[in-house]
Amino acid sequence: RQQLTSLIEQSQQKQIDLFYFDESGFTLESCVPYAWQSLGETIEVPSSKSKRLNVLGFVNRECLLTSIVVEGRVTSAVVVASIDHFVSTIQRPVTLIIDNAPVHTSIEFQENLERWQKHGLTIVPIAPYSPELNIIEILWRKIKYEWMPLSAYESFQSLKESLFHILANIGKSYTIEFSR
């Protein structure tokens, strides 16, 4: 927490850019944590098995998002390719906060750390079992539980269109004000 607080301060002083990275999956199995219904009324939510859309995202505290969507598994190779793409866009030193998922601790991932460092990207893993330190988790929760319309779960095409619409408008019509 102390290291993260220091990185946030460096970011606020414009010494570094601070981004948070993670992956999240989306399928036709809707995320509805709870609902209210009138007595005797039944609420039905469309739900079915489907392919999975995995979003790899890089977000900062100003809600600037860079995302990559893949159908299929997220492997170390996919994560490395996503970070390679992100590195090609950075303008000044960036610190990237990540969790300890197996794809972030694999040999293939670790072999790229020095190369990314040479391009101005420093990777900082959060403490194990502390997802609250990675603010991108808030973004995934907002997308799944608040912003994704129920109509998105009618078909895979609807899910894809809704997800791409939300991702394209994060920081515009979909915003989060992250606290310190």
Coordinates of C-alpha atoms in Angstrom, one line a residue:
R1 CA 0.0 0.0 0.0
Q2 CA 2.9 2.4 0.8
Q3 CA 4.5 1.7 -2.5
L4 CA 1.2 2.3 -4.4
T5 CA 0.6 5.5 -2.4
S6 CA 4.1 6.7 -3.5
L7 CA 3.4 5.8 -7.1
I8 CA 0.1 7.7 -7.1
E9 CA 1.9 10.8 -5.7
Q10 CA 4.5 10.5 -8.5
S11 CA 1.7 10.2 -11.0
Q12 CA -0.1 13.3 -9.6
Q13 CA 3.2 15.2 -9.9
K14 CA 3.5 14.1 -13.5
Q15 CA 6.8 12.2 -12.9
I16 CA 5.3 9.0 -14.2
D17 CA 2.1 7.7 -15.8
L18 CA 0.4 5.1 -13.6
F19 CA -1.8 2.5 -15.2
Y20 CA -3.6 -0.6 -13.9
F21 CA -3.8 -3.8 -15.9
D22 CA -6.1 -6.9 -15.8
E23 CA -8.3 -9.1 -17.8
S24 CA -12.0 -9.8 -17.5
G25 CA -14.3 -12.2 -19.4
F26 CA -17.8 -11.6 -20.7
T27 CA -20.3 -14.3 -21.8
L28 CA -24.1 -14.6 -22.3
E29 CA -24.3 -15.7 -18.7
S30 CA -25.5 -12.3 -17.3
C31 CA -24.2 -10.8 -14.1
V32 CA -27.2 -9.8 -12.1
P33 CA -26.4 -9.7 -8.4
Y34 CA -30.0 -9.0 -7.2
A35 CA -33.3 -7.6 -8.4
W36 CA -36.6 -6.4 -7.0
Q37 CA -39.9 -7.8 -8.2
S38 CA -43.5 -7.3 -7.3
L39 CA -45.2 -10.1 -5.4
G40 CA -46.4 -12.8 -7.8
E41 CA -44.2 -11.4 -10.6
T42 CA -41.3 -13.3 -12.0
I43 CA -38.3 -11.5 -13.5
E44 CA -36.5 -13.5 -16.2
V45 CA -33.1 -12.6 -17.4
P46 CA -31.8 -14.1 -20.7
S47 CA -28.9 -16.4 -20.1
S48 CA -27.1 -19.1 -22.1
K49 CA -23.7 -20.6 -22.7
S50 CA -21.7 -18.8 -25.3
K51 CA -18.2 -18.1 -26.5
R52 CA -16.2 -15.8 -24.2
L53 CA -15.0 -12.3 -24.9
N54 CA -11.9 -11.5 -22.9
V55 CA -11.0 -7.9 -22.4
L56 CA -7.4 -7.0 -21.5
G57 CA -7.4 -3.5 -20.2
F58 CA -5.0 -0.7 -19.1
V59 CA -6.7 2.1 -17.2
N60 CA -5.4 5.1 -15.3
R61 CA -7.0 7.2 -12.5
E62 CA -8.4 9.7 -15.1
C63 CA -10.4 6.8 -16.6
L64 CA -8.3 6.7 -19.8
L65 CA -8.7 3.1 -21.1
T66 CA -6.8 1.1 -23.6
S67 CA -8.4 -2.3 -24.2
I68 CA -7.9 -5.3 -26.4
V69 CA -10.7 -7.8 -26.9
V70 CA -10.0 -11.5 -27.7
E71 CA -12.2 -14.4 -28.3
G72 CA -10.7 -17.4 -26.6
R73 CA -8.2 -18.1 -23.9
V74 CA -5.9 -15.4 -22.4
T75 CA -2.5 -17.0 -22.4
S76 CA 0.9 -15.5 -21.4
A77 CA 1.5 -14.9 -25.1
V78 CA -1.7 -12.9 -25.4
V79 CA -0.8 -10.8 -22.4
V80 CA 2.7 -10.2 -23.7
A81 CA 1.4 -9.1 -27.1
S82 CA -1.1 -6.8 -25.4
I83 CA 1.6 -5.2 -23.3
D84 CA 3.8 -4.9 -26.3
H85 CA 1.1 -3.0 -28.1
F86 CA 0.6 -0.7 -25.0
V87 CA 4.3 -0.1 -24.7
S88 CA 4.3 1.2 -28.3
T89 CA 1.9 4.0 -27.3
I90 CA 3.6 5.4 -24.2
Q91 CA 5.2 8.8 -24.2
R92 CA 7.0 8.9 -20.9
P93 CA 7.8 6.4 -18.1
V94 CA 4.8 4.3 -17.1
T95 CA 4.3 2.1 -14.1
L96 CA 1.9 -0.7 -14.6
I97 CA 0.1 -2.3 -11.7
I98 CA -0.8 -5.9 -12.1
D99 CA -2.1 -8.8 -10.0
N100 CA -0.4 -12.2 -9.5
A101 CA -2.4 -14.2 -12.0
P102 CA -0.5 -17.1 -13.5
V103 CA -0.2 -15.4 -16.9
H104 CA 1.5 -12.5 -15.1
T105 CA 4.1 -14.7 -13.3
S106 CA 4.9 -17.2 -16.1
I107 CA 8.4 -17.6 -17.5
E108 CA 7.2 -16.2 -20.8
F109 CA 5.9 -13.0 -19.1
Q110 CA 9.0 -12.7 -16.8
E111 CA 11.3 -13.0 -19.9
N112 CA 9.9 -9.7 -21.2
L113 CA 10.2 -7.5 -18.1
E114 CA 13.7 -6.2 -18.9
R115 CA 12.8 -5.4 -22.5
W116 CA 9.7 -3.5 -21.4
Q117 CA 11.8 -1.6 -18.8
K118 CA 14.1 -0.5 -21.6
H119 CA 11.0 1.0 -23.3
G120 CA 10.0 2.9 -20.2
L121 CA 7.5 0.4 -18.7
T122 CA 7.9 -0.7 -15.1
I123 CA 5.7 -3.6 -13.9
V124 CA 4.7 -3.6 -10.2
P125 CA 2.7 -6.6 -8.9
I126 CA 0.2 -5.9 -6.1
A127 CA 0.3 -8.1 -2.9
P128 CA -1.3 -11.5 -3.3
Y129 CA -5.1 -11.6 -2.5
S130 CA -5.5 -7.8 -2.6
P131 CA -7.6 -7.0 -5.7
E132 CA -8.8 -3.8 -4.0
L133 CA -5.5 -2.3 -4.8
N134 CA -6.1 -2.7 -8.6
I135 CA -8.6 -0.1 -9.6
I136 CA -9.4 -1.8 -12.9
E137 CA -11.4 -4.2 -10.8
I138 CA -13.8 -1.3 -10.2
L139 CA -14.1 -0.8 -14.0
W140 CA -14.9 -4.5 -14.6
R141 CA -17.6 -4.4 -11.9
K142 CA -19.2 -1.2 -13.3
I143 CA -19.3 -2.8 -16.8
K144 CA -20.8 -6.1 -15.7
Y145 CA -23.2 -4.9 -13.0
E146 CA -24.2 -1.4 -14.0
W147 CA -23.4 -0.4 -17.6
M148 CA -24.1 -3.6 -19.6
P149 CA -27.8 -3.5 -20.6
L150 CA -29.9 -6.6 -20.2
S151 CA -30.5 -6.6 -24.0
A152 CA -26.8 -7.4 -24.4
Y153 CA -27.5 -11.0 -23.2
E154 CA -30.0 -11.7 -26.0
S155 CA -27.3 -12.9 -28.4
F156 CA -23.5 -13.1 -28.7
Q157 CA -23.7 -10.4 -31.3
S158 CA -25.6 -8.1 -28.9
L159 CA -23.1 -8.9 -26.2
K160 CA -20.2 -8.0 -28.5
E161 CA -21.9 -4.8 -29.7
S162 CA -22.8 -3.6 -26.2
L163 CA -19.3 -4.4 -24.8
F164 CA -17.6 -2.6 -27.7
H165 CA -19.9 0.4 -27.3
I166 CA -19.1 0.6 -23.6
L167 CA -15.3 0.2 -24.1
A168 CA -15.3 2.9 -26.8
N169 CA -17.1 5.3 -24.5
I170 CA -15.2 4.8 -21.2
G171 CA -14.0 8.2 -20.1
K172 CA -16.8 9.9 -22.1
S173 CA -20.3 8.7 -21.3
Y174 CA -19.1 6.0 -18.9
T175 CA -16.9 7.4 -16.3
I176 CA -15.5 6.6 -12.8
E177 CA -14.0 9.0 -10.4
F178 CA -11.3 7.0 -8.6
S179 CA -10.5 8.2 -5.2
R180 CA -6.9 8.4 -4.0

